[in-house]
mmCIF file of C-alpha atoms in Angstrom:
data_model
loop_
_atom_site.group_PDB
_atom_site.id
_atom_site.type_symbol
_atom_site.label_atom_id
_atom_site.label_comp_id
_atom_site.label_asym_id
_atom_site.label_seq_id
_atom_site.Cartn_x
_atom_site.Cartn_y
_atom_site.Cartn_z
ATOM 1 C CA MET A 1 -42.666 3.917 -68.990
ATOM 2 C CA SER A 2 -40.174 1.610 -68.766
ATOM 3 C CA SER A 3 -36.573 2.250 -69.174
ATOM 4 C CA SER A 4 -35.429 -1.106 -70.436
ATOM 5 C CA TYR A 5 -34.716 0.376 -73.511
ATOM 6 C CA ALA A 6 -30.810 -0.994 -74.788
ATOM 7 C CA TYR A 7 -29.890 2.347 -76.720
ATOM 8 C CA GLU A 8 -30.240 6.134 -76.264
ATOM 9 C CA TYR A 9 -30.768 8.716 -78.394
ATOM 10 C CA LYS A 10 -30.150 12.179 -79.099
ATOM 11 C CA VAL A 11 -30.648 14.628 -82.172
ATOM 12 C CA VAL A 12 -28.034 17.171 -82.643
ATOM 13 C CA THR A 13 -28.177 20.522 -85.562
ATOM 14 C CA PHE A 14 -25.152 21.776 -86.739
ATOM 15 C CA ARG A 15 -26.129 25.308 -88.150
ATOM 16 C CA GLU A 16 -23.552 26.470 -90.044
ATOM 17 C CA SER A 17 -23.865 29.394 -92.746
ATOM 18 C CA LEU A 18 -23.149 28.314 -95.951
ATOM 19 C CA VAL A 19 -20.922 29.527 -98.001
ATOM 20 C CA GLY A 20 -21.239 28.805 -101.740
ATOM 21 C CA ASP A 21 -22.052 25.526 -101.049
ATOM 22 C CA ALA A 22 -19.210 24.160 -98.364
ATOM 23 C CA LEU A 23 -19.608 23.373 -95.211
ATOM 24 C CA ASP A 24 -16.822 23.611 -93.007
ATOM 25 C CA SER A 25 -16.257 20.290 -92.914
ATOM 26 C CA ASP A 26 -13.397 21.060 -90.389
ATOM 27 C CA LYS A 27 -16.025 22.049 -87.120
ATOM 28 C CA LEU A 28 -18.208 19.166 -87.883
ATOM 29 C CA GLU A 29 -15.387 16.888 -87.824
ATOM 30 C CA LYS A 30 -15.338 18.287 -83.944
ATOM 31 C CA VAL A 31 -19.248 18.145 -83.197
ATOM 32 C CA LEU A 32 -18.458 14.020 -84.177
ATOM 33 C CA ASN A 33 -15.609 13.418 -82.758
ATOM 34 C CA LYS A 34 -16.708 15.194 -79.453
ATOM 35 C CA HIS A 35 -19.763 13.094 -79.149
ATOM 36 C CA ALA A 36 -17.688 9.806 -79.830
ATOM 37 C CA GLU A 37 -16.137 10.629 -76.427
ATOM 38 C CA ASP A 38 -18.816 10.334 -74.459
ATOM 39 C CA GLY A 39 -19.679 7.052 -76.482
ATOM 40 C CA TRP A 40 -21.882 8.315 -78.811
ATOM 41 C CA GLN A 41 -21.685 7.152 -82.490
ATOM 42 C CA LEU A 42 -23.602 8.914 -85.266
ATOM 43 C CA LYS A 43 -26.822 6.481 -86.899
ATOM 44 C CA ALA A 44 -28.252 9.078 -88.885
ATOM 45 C CA LEU A 45 -27.005 12.928 -90.926
ATOM 46 C CA THR A 46 -30.705 14.633 -92.313
ATOM 47 C CA ALA A 47 -30.140 17.839 -94.077
ATOM 48 C CA ALA A 48 -32.877 19.714 -92.839
ATOM 49 C CA ASP A 49 -33.814 23.487 -93.285
ATOM 50 C CA VAL A 50 -33.407 24.703 -89.507
ATOM 51 C CA LYS A 51 -35.920 27.508 -87.974
ATOM 52 C CA GLY A 52 -34.575 29.468 -85.407
ATOM 53 C CA ARG A 53 -33.084 32.846 -86.560
ATOM 54 C CA ILE A 54 -34.419 36.259 -86.812
ATOM 55 C CA GLY A 55 -35.957 36.673 -90.151
ATOM 56 C CA PRO A 56 -38.033 34.813 -92.727
ATOM 57 C CA GLY A 57 -37.067 31.573 -94.173
ATOM 58 C CA ALA A 58 -34.472 28.937 -92.441
ATOM 59 C CA VAL A 59 -31.172 28.151 -92.595
ATOM 60 C CA GLU A 60 -29.417 24.793 -94.244
ATOM 61 C CA GLY A 61 -27.939 23.135 -91.648
ATOM 62 C CA LEU A 62 -27.894 18.946 -90.346
ATOM 63 C CA LEU A 63 -29.442 17.063 -87.767
ATOM 64 C CA LEU A 64 -27.250 14.738 -86.795
ATOM 65 C CA THR A 65 -28.852 11.968 -84.672
ATOM 66 C CA PHE A 66 -26.132 9.709 -82.299
ATOM 67 C CA GLU A 67 -26.484 6.200 -80.447
ATOM 68 C CA ARG A 68 -25.201 4.535 -77.738
ATOM 69 C CA PRO A 69 -25.886 1.640 -75.290
ATOM 70 C CA ARG A 70 -27.790 2.800 -71.975
ATOM 71 C CA GLY A 71 -25.463 2.214 -68.875
#
């Protein structure tokens, strides 16, 4: 497989315990800004049930898809 792609992508899971229906926007902003410092641009934000916790079911969370030019 060739590495001639112009962009690379990264998917980050943002899990946060929800209090009521409020997501911690300060924590989300820090995650976005940290990735921006490394050249990543937010391409998509998707709400999803995120697995991985002990017990039944899943936690509401976000999948953040970032893109940056390869190089």
